[in-house]
PDB file of C-alpha atoms in Angstrom:
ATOM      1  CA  UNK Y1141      -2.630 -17.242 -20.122  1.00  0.00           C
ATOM      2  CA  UNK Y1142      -5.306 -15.527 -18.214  1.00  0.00           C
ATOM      3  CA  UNK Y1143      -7.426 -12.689 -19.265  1.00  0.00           C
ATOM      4  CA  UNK Y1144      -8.250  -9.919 -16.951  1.00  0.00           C
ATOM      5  CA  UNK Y1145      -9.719  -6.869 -18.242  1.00  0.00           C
ATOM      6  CA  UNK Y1146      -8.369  -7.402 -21.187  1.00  0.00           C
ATOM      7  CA  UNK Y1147      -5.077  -8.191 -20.608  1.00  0.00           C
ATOM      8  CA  UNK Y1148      -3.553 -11.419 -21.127  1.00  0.00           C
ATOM      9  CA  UNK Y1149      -1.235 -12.343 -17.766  1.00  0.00           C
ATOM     10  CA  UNK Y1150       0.904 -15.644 -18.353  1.00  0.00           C
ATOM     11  CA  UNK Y1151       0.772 -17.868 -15.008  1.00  0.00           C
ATOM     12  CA  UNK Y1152       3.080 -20.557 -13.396  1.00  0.00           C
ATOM     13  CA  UNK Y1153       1.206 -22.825 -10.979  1.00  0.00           C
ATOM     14  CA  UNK Y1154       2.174 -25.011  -8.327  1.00  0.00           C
ATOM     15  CA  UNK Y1155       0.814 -27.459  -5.796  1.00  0.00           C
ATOM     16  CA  UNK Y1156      -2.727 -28.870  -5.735  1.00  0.00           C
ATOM     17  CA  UNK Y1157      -5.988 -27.317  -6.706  1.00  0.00           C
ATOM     18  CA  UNK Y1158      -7.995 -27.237  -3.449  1.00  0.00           C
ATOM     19  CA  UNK Y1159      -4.743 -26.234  -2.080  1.00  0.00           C
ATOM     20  CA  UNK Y1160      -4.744 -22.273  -0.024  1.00  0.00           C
ATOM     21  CA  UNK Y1161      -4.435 -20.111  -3.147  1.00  0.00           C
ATOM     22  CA  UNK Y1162      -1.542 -18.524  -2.994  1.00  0.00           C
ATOM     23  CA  UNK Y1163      -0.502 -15.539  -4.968  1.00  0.00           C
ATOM     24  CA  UNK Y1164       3.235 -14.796  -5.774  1.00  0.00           C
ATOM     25  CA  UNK Y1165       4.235 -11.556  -7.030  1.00  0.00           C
ATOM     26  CA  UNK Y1166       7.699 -10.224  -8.498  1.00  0.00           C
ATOM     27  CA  UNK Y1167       9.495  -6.994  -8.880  1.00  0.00           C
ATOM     28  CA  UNK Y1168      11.674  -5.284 -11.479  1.00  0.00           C
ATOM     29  CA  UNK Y1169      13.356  -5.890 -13.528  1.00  0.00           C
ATOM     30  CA  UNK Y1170      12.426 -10.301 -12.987  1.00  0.00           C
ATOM     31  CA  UNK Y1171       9.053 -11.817 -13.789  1.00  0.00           C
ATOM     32  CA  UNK Y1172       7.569 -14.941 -12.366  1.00  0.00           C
ATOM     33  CA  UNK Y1173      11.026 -16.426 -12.485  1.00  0.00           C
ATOM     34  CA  UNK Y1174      12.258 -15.111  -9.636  1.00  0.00           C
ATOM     35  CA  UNK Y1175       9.927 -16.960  -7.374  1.00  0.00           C
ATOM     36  CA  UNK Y1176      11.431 -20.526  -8.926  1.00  0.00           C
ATOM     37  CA  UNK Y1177      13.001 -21.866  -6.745  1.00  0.00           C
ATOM     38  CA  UNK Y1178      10.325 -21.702  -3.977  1.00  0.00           C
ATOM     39  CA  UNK Y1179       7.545 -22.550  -5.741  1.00  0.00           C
ATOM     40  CA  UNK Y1180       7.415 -26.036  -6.019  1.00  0.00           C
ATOM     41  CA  UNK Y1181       8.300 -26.289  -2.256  1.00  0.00           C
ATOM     42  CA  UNK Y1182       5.232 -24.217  -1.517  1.00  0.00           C
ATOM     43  CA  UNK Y1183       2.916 -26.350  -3.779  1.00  0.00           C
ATOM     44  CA  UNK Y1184       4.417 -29.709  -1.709  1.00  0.00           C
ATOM     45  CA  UNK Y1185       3.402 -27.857   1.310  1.00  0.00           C
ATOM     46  CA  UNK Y1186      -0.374 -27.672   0.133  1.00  0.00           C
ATOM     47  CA  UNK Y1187      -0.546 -24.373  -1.616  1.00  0.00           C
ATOM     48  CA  UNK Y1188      -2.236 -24.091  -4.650  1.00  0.00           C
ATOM     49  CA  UNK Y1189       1.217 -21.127  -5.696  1.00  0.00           C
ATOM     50  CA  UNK Y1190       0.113 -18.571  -8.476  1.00  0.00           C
ATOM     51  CA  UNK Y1191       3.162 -17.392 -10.191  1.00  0.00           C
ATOM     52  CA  UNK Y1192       2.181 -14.334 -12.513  1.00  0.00           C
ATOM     53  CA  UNK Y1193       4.248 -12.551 -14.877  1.00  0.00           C
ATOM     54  CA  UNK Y1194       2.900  -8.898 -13.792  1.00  0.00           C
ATOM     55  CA  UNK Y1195       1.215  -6.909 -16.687  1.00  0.00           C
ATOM     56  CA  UNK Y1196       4.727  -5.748 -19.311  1.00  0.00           C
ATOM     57  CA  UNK Y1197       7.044  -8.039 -17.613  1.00  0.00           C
ATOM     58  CA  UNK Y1198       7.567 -11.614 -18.663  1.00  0.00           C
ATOM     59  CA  UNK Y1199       5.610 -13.372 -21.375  1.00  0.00           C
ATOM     60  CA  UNK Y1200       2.304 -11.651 -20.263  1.00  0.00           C
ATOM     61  CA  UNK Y1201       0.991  -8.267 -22.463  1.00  0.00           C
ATOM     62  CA  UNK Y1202       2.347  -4.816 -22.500  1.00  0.00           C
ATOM     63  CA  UNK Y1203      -0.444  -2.250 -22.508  1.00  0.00           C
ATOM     64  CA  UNK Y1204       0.552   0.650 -24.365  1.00  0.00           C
ATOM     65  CA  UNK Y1205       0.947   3.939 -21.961  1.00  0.00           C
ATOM     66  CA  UNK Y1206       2.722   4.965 -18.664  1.00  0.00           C
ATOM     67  CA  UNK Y1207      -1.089   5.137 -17.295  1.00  0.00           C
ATOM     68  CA  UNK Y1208      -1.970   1.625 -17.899  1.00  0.00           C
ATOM     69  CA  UNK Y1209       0.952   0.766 -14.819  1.00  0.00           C
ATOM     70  CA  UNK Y1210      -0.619   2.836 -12.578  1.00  0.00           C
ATOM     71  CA  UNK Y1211      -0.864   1.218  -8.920  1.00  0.00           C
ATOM     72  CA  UNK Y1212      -4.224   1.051  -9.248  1.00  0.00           C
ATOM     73  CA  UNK Y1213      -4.420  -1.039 -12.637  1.00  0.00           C
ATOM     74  CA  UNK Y1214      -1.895  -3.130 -10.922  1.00  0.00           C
ATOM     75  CA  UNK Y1215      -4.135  -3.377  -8.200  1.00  0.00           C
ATOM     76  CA  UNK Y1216      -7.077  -4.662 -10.553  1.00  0.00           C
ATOM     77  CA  UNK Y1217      -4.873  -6.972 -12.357  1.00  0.00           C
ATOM     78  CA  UNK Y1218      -4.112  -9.508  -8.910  1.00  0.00           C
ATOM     79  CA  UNK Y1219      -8.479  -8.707  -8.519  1.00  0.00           C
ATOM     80  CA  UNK Y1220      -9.017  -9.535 -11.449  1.00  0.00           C
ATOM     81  CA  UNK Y1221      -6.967 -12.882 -11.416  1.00  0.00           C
ATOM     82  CA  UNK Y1222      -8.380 -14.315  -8.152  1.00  0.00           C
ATOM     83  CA  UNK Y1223     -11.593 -13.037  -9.586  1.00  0.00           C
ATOM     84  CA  UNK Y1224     -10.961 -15.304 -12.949  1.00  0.00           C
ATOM     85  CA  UNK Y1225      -9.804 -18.594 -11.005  1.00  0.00           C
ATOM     86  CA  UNK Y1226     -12.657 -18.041  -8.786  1.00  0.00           C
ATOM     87  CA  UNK Y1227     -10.549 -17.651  -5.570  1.00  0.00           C
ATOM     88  CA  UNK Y1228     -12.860 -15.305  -3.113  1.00  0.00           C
ATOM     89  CA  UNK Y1229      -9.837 -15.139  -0.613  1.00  0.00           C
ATOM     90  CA  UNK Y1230      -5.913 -15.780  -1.100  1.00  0.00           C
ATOM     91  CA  UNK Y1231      -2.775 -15.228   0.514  1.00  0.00           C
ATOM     92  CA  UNK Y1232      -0.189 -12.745  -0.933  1.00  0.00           C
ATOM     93  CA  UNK Y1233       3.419 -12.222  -0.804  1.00  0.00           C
ATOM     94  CA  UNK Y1234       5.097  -9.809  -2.907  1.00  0.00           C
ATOM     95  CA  UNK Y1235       8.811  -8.748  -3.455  1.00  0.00           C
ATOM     96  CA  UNK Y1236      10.245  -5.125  -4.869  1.00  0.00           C
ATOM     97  CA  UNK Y1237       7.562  -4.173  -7.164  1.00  0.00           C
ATOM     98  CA  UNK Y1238       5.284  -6.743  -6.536  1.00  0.00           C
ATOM     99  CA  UNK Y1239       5.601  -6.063  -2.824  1.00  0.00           C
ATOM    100  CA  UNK Y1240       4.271  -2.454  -3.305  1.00  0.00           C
ATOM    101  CA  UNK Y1241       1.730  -3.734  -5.453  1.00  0.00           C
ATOM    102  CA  UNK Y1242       1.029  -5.832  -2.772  1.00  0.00           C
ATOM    103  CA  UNK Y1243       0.705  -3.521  -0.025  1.00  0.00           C
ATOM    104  CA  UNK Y1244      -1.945  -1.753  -2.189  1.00  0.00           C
ATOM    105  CA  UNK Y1245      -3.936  -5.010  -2.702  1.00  0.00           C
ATOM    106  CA  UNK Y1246      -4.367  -5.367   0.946  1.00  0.00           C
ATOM    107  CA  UNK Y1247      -5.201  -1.951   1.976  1.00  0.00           C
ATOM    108  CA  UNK Y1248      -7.545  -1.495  -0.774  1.00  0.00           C
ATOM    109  CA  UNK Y1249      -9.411  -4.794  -0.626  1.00  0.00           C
ATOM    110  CA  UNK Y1250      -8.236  -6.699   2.775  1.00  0.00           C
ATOM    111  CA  UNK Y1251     -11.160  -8.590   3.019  1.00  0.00           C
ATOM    112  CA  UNK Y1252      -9.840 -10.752   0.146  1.00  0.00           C
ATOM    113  CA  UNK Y1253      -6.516 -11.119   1.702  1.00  0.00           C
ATOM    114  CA  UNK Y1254      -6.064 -13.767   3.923  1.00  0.00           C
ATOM    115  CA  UNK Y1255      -2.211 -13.326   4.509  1.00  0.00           C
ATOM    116  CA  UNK Y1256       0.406 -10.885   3.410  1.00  0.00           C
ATOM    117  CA  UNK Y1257       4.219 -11.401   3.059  1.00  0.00           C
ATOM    118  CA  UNK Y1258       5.929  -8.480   1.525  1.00  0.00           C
ATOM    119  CA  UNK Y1259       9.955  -9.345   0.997  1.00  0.00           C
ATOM    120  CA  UNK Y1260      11.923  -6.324   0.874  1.00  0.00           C
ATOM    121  CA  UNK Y1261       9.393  -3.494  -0.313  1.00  0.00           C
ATOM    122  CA  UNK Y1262       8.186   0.434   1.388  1.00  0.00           C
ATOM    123  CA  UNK Y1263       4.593   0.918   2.153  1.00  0.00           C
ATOM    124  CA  UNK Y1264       4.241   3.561  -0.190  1.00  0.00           C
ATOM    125  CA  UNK Y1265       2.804   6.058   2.412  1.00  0.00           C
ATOM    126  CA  UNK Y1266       5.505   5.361   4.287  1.00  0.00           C
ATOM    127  CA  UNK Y1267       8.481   6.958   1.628  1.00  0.00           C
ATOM    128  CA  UNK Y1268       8.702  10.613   1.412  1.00  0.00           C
ATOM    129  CA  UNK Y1269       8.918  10.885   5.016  1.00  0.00           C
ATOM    130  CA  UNK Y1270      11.637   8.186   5.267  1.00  0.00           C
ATOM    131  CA  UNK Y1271      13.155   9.913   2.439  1.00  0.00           C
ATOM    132  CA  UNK Y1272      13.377  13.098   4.326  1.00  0.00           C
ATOM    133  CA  UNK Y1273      14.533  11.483   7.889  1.00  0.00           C
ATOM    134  CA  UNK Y1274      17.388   9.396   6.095  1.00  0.00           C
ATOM    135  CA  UNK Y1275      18.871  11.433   3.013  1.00  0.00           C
ATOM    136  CA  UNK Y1276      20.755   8.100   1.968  1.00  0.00           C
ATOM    137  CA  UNK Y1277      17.877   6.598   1.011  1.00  0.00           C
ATOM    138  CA  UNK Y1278      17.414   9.350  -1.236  1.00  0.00           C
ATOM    139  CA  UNK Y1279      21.188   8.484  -2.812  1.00  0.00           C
ATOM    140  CA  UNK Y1280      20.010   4.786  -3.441  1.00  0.00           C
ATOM    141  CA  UNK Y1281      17.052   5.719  -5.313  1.00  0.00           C
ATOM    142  CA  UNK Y1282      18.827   8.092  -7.551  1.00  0.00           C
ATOM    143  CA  UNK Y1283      17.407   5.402 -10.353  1.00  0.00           C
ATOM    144  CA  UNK Y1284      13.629   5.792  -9.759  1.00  0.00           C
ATOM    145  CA  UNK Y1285      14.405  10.059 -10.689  1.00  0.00           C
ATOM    146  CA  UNK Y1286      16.677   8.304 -14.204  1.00  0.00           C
ATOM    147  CA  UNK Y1287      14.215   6.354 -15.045  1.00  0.00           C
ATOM    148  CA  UNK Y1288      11.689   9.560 -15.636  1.00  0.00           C
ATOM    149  CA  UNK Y1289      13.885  10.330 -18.716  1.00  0.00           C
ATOM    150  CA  UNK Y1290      12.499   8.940 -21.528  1.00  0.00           C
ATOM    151  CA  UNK Y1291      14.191   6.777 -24.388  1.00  0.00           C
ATOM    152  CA  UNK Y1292      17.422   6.882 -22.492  1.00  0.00           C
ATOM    153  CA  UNK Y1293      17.604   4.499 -19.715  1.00  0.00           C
ATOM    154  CA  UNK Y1294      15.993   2.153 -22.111  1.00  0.00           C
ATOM    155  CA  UNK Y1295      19.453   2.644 -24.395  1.00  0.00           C
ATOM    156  CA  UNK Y1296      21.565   2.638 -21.383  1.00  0.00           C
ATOM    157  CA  UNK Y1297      19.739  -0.638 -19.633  1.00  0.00           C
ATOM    158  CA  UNK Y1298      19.800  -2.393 -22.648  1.00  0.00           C
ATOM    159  CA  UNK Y1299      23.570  -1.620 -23.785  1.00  0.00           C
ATOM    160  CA  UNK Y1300      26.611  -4.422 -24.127  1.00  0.00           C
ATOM    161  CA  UNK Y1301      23.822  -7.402 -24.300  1.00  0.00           C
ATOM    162  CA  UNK Y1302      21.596  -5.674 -20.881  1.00  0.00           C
ATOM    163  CA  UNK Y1303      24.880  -5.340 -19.034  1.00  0.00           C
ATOM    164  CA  UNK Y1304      23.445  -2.664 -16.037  1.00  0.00           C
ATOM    165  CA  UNK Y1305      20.425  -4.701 -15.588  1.00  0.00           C
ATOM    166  CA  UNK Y1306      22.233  -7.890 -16.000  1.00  0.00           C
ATOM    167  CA  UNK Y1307      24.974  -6.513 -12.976  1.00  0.00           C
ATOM    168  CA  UNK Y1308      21.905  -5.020 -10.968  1.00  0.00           C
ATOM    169  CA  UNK Y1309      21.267  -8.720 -10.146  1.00  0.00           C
ATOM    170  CA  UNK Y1310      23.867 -10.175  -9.420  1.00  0.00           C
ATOM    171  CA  UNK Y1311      26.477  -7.655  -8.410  1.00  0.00           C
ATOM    172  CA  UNK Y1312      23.795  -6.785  -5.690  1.00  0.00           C
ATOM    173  CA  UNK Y1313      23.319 -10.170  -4.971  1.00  0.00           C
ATOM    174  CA  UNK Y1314      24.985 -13.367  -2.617  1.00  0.00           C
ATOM    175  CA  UNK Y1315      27.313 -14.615  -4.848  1.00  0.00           C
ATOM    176  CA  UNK Y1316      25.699 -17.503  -7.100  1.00  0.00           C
ATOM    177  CA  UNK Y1317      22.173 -15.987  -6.456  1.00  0.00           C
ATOM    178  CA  UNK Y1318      21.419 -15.675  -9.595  1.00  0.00           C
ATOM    179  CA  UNK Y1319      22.216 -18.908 -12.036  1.00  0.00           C
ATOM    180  CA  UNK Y1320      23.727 -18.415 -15.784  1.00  0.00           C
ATOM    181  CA  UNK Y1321      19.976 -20.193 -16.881  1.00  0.00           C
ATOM    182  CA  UNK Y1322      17.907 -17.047 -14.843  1.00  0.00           C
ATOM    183  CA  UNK Y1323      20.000 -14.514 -16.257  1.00  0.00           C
ATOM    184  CA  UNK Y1324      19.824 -15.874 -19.489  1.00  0.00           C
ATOM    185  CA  UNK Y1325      15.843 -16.447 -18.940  1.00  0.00           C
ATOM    186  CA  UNK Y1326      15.638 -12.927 -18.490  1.00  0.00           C
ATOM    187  CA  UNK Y1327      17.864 -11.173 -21.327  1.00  0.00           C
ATOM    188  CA  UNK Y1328      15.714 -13.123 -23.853  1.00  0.00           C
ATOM    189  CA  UNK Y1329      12.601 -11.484 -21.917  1.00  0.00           C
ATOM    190  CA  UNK Y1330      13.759  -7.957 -21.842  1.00  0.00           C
ATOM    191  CA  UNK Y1331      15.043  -8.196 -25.494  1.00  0.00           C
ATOM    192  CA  UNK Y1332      11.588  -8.659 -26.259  1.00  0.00           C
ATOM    193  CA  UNK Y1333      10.148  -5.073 -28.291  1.00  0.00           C
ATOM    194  CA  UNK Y1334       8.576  -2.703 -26.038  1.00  0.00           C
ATOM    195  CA  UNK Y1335       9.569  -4.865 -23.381  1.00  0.00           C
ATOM    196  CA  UNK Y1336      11.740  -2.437 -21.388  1.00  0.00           C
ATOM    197  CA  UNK Y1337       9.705   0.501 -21.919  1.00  0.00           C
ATOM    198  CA  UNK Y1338       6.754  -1.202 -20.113  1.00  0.00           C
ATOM    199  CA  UNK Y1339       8.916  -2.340 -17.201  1.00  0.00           C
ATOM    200  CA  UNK Y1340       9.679   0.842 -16.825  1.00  0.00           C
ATOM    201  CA  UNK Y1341       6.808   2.195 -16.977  1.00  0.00           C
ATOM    202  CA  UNK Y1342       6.228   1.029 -13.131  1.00  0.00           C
ATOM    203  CA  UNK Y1343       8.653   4.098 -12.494  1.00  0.00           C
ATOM    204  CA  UNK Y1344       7.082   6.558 -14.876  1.00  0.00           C
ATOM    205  CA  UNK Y1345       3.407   6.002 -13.109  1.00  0.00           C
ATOM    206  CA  UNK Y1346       4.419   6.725 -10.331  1.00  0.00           C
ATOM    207  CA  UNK Y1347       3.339  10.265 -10.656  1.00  0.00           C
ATOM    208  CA  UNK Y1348       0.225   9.458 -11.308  1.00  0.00           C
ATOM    209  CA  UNK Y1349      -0.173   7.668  -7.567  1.00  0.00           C
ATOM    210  CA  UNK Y1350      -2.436  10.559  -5.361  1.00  0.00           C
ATOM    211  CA  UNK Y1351      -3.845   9.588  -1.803  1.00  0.00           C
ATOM    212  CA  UNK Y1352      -3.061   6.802   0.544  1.00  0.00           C
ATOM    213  CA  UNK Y1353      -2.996   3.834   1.432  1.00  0.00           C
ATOM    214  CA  UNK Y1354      -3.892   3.993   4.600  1.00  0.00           C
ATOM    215  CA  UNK Y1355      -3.014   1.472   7.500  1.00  0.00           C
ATOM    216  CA  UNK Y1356      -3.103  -2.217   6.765  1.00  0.00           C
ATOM    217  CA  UNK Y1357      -5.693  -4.372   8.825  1.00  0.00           C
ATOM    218  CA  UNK Y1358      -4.495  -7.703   7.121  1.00  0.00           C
ATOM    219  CA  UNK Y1359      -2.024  -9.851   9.546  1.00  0.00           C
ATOM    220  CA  UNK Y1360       1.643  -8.988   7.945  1.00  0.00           C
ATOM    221  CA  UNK Y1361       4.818 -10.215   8.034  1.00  0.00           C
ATOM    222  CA  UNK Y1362       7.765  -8.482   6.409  1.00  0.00           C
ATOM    223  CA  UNK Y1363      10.807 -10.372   5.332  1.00  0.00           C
ATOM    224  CA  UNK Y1364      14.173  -8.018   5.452  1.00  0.00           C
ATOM    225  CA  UNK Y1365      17.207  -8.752   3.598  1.00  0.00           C
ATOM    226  CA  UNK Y1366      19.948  -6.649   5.805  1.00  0.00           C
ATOM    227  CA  UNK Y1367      22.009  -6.054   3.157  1.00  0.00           C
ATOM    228  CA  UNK Y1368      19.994  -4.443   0.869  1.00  0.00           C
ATOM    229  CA  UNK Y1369      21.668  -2.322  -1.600  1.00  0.00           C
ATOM    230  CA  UNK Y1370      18.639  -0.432  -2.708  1.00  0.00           C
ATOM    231  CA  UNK Y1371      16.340  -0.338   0.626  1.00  0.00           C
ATOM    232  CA  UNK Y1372      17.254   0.882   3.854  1.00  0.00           C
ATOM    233  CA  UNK Y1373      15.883  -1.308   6.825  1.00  0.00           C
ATOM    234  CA  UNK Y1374      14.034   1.677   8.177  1.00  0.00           C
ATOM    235  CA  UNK Y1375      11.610   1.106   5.887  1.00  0.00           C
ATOM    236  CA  UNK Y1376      10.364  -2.456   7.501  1.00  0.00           C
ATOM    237  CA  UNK Y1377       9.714  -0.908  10.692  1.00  0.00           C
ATOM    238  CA  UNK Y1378       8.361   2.321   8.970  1.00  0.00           C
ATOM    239  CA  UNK Y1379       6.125  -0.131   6.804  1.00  0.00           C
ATOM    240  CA  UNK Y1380       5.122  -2.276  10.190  1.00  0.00           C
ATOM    241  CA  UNK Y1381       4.554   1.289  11.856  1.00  0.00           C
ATOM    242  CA  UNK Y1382       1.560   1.131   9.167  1.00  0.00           C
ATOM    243  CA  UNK Y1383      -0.142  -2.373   9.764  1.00  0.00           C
ATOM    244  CA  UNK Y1384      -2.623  -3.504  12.887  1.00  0.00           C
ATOM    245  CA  UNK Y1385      -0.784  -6.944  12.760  1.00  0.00           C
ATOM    246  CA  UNK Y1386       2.568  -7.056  11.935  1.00  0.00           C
ATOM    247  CA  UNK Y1387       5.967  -8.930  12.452  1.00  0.00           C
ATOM    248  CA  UNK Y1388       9.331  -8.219  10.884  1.00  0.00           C
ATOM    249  CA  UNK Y1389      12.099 -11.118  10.326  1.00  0.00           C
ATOM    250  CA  UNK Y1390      15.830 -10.044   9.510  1.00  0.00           C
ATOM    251  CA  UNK Y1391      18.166 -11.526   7.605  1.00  0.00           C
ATOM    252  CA  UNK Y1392      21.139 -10.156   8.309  1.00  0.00           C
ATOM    253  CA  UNK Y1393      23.828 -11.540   5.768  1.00  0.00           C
ATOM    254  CA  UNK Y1394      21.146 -11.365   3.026  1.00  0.00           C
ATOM    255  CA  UNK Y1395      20.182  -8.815   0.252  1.00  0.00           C
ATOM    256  CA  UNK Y1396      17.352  -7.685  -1.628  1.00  0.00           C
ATOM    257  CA  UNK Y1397      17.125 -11.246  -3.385  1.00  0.00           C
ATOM    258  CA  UNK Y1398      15.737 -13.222  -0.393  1.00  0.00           C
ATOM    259  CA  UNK Y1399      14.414 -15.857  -2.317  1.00  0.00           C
ATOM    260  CA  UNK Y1400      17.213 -16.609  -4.854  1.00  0.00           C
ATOM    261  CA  UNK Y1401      19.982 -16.555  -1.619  1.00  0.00           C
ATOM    262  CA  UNK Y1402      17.690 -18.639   1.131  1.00  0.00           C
ATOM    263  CA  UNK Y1403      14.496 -19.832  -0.515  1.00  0.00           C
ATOM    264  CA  UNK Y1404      14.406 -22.672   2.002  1.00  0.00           C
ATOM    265  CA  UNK Y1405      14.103 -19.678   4.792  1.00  0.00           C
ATOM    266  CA  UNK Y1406      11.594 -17.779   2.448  1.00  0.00           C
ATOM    267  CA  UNK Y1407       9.684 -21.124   1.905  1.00  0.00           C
ATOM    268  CA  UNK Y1408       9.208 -21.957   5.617  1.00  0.00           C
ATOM    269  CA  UNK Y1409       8.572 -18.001   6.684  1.00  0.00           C
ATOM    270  CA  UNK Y1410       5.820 -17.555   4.291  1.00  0.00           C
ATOM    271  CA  UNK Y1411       4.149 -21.812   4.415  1.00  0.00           C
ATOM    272  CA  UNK Y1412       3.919 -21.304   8.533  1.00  0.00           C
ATOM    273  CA  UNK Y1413       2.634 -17.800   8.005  1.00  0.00           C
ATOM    274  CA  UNK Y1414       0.074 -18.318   5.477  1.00  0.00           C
ATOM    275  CA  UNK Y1415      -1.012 -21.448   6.569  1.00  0.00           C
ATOM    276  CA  UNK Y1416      -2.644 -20.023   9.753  1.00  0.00           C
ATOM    277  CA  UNK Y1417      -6.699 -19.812   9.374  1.00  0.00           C
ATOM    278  CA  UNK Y1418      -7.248 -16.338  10.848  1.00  0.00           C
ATOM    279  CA  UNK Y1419      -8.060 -13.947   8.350  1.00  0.00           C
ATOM    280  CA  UNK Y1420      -9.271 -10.190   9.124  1.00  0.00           C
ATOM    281  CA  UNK Y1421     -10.864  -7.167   6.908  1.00  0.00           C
ATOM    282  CA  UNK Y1422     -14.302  -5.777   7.119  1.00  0.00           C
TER     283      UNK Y1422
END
């Protein structure tokens, strides 16, 4: 457990010490298990991996409020880490959620990212306008406008033992993605009191995002699953549109859930990518 600002965020680590710090971050609705099945091949390939649960999810603390998950407190939180394990410069990858957060992190302070992978996740300038150019991107994110509604989607999510959340994984996954031990894993975590309300939260802040991002100077590469259910593919190449350095990989018989369905793939893509020395920012 590692306190920053205040919070406590539980870790996994990987790999050795003096290793290229390496920064993992999830999205909804996992926590640092989804990344477990790449990182212990990481941390053989010389990265010291950093596994956190993100602030509500997991086993790390729930701040009480939809402002405390505001992008910017997210922001502060992966800050705040490197700043606590003393790690002036790290690489970054981030899916879903943590892949937004991500993008934020870089554009807002790239001269502490050395690297960034983002797997399946919009630069957030990048939405509205790919909303408006492909309305069926607007149908598959009919959730993030539920999810406003308060008490309710926490009663529906969490009906018939998690049943929605539990099919939002693996009925939008490869088949055997997702093992009987994650999905177990996870229904104990989101059982947890207040737990669901401050995953959700992610959603419900959203509002409270104003400005931009801006364009990211940080060398990028974006790993697309082709059969996303939830993200349309225009939104790598809107999201590279955004970046100085940039490269886009597609995987075309693969989903959202890159690195349950090929985390060998994932595990090469981001170990050659991060492993380079060039780093950029001011």
């Amino acid at each position: 457990m590692i306190s920053v600002g205040g919070t406590r965020l539980h870790l996994w680590e990987a790999g050795p010490a003096d290793g290229i710090p390496l920064i993992l971050l999830h999205g909804f609705p996992e926590s640092s298990l989804a990344w477990r099945k790449v990182m212990r091949p990481l941390g053989e390939r010389g990265f010291r991996v950093l596994a956190p649960d993100m602030r509500g999810c997991g086993r790390s603390d729930m701040p009480d409020g939809i402002e405390a998950y505001a992008l910017d407190r997210l922001v502060e939180d992966v800050i705040g880490l490197a700043d606590a394990l003393g790690l002036p410069t790290f690489a970054l990858a981030g899916h879903d959620w943590g892949g937004i957060v991500a993008w934020a992190v870089a554009a807002r302070h790239p001269a502490r990212v050395r690297r960034l992978t983002i797997l399946n996740a919009p630069h957030a300038d990048t939405v509205a306008d790919q909303m408006r150019r492909h309305p069926r991107q607007l149908l598959r994110s009919w959730y993030v406008a539920f999810f406003q509604t308060p008490r309710v989607p926490e009663k529906m999510l969490s009906a018939f033992g998690f049943r929605a959340l539990r099919r939002s994984l693996t009925q939008t996954s490869r088949p055997g993605a997702f093992e009987l031990t994650d999905i177990a894993a996870y229904v104990e975590q989101w059982a947890g009191p207040g737990r669901l309300t401050a995953m959700l939260n992610y959603y419900r802040a959203l509002r409270l995002h104003t400005g931009s991002l801006g364009r990211i100077v940080v060398p990028t590469q974006i790993l697309w699953g082709m059969r996303d259910r939830f993200l349309g593919a225009h939104l790598a190449d809107a999201a590279a549109a955004m970046c100085d350095d940039a490269r886009v990989v597609r995987f075309r018989d693969d989903t959202h859930w890159l690195q349950h369905e090929v985390p060998r793939l994932i595990v090469r893509e981001i170990a050659a990518f991060a492993s380079q020395t060039a780093t950029s920012g001011p």
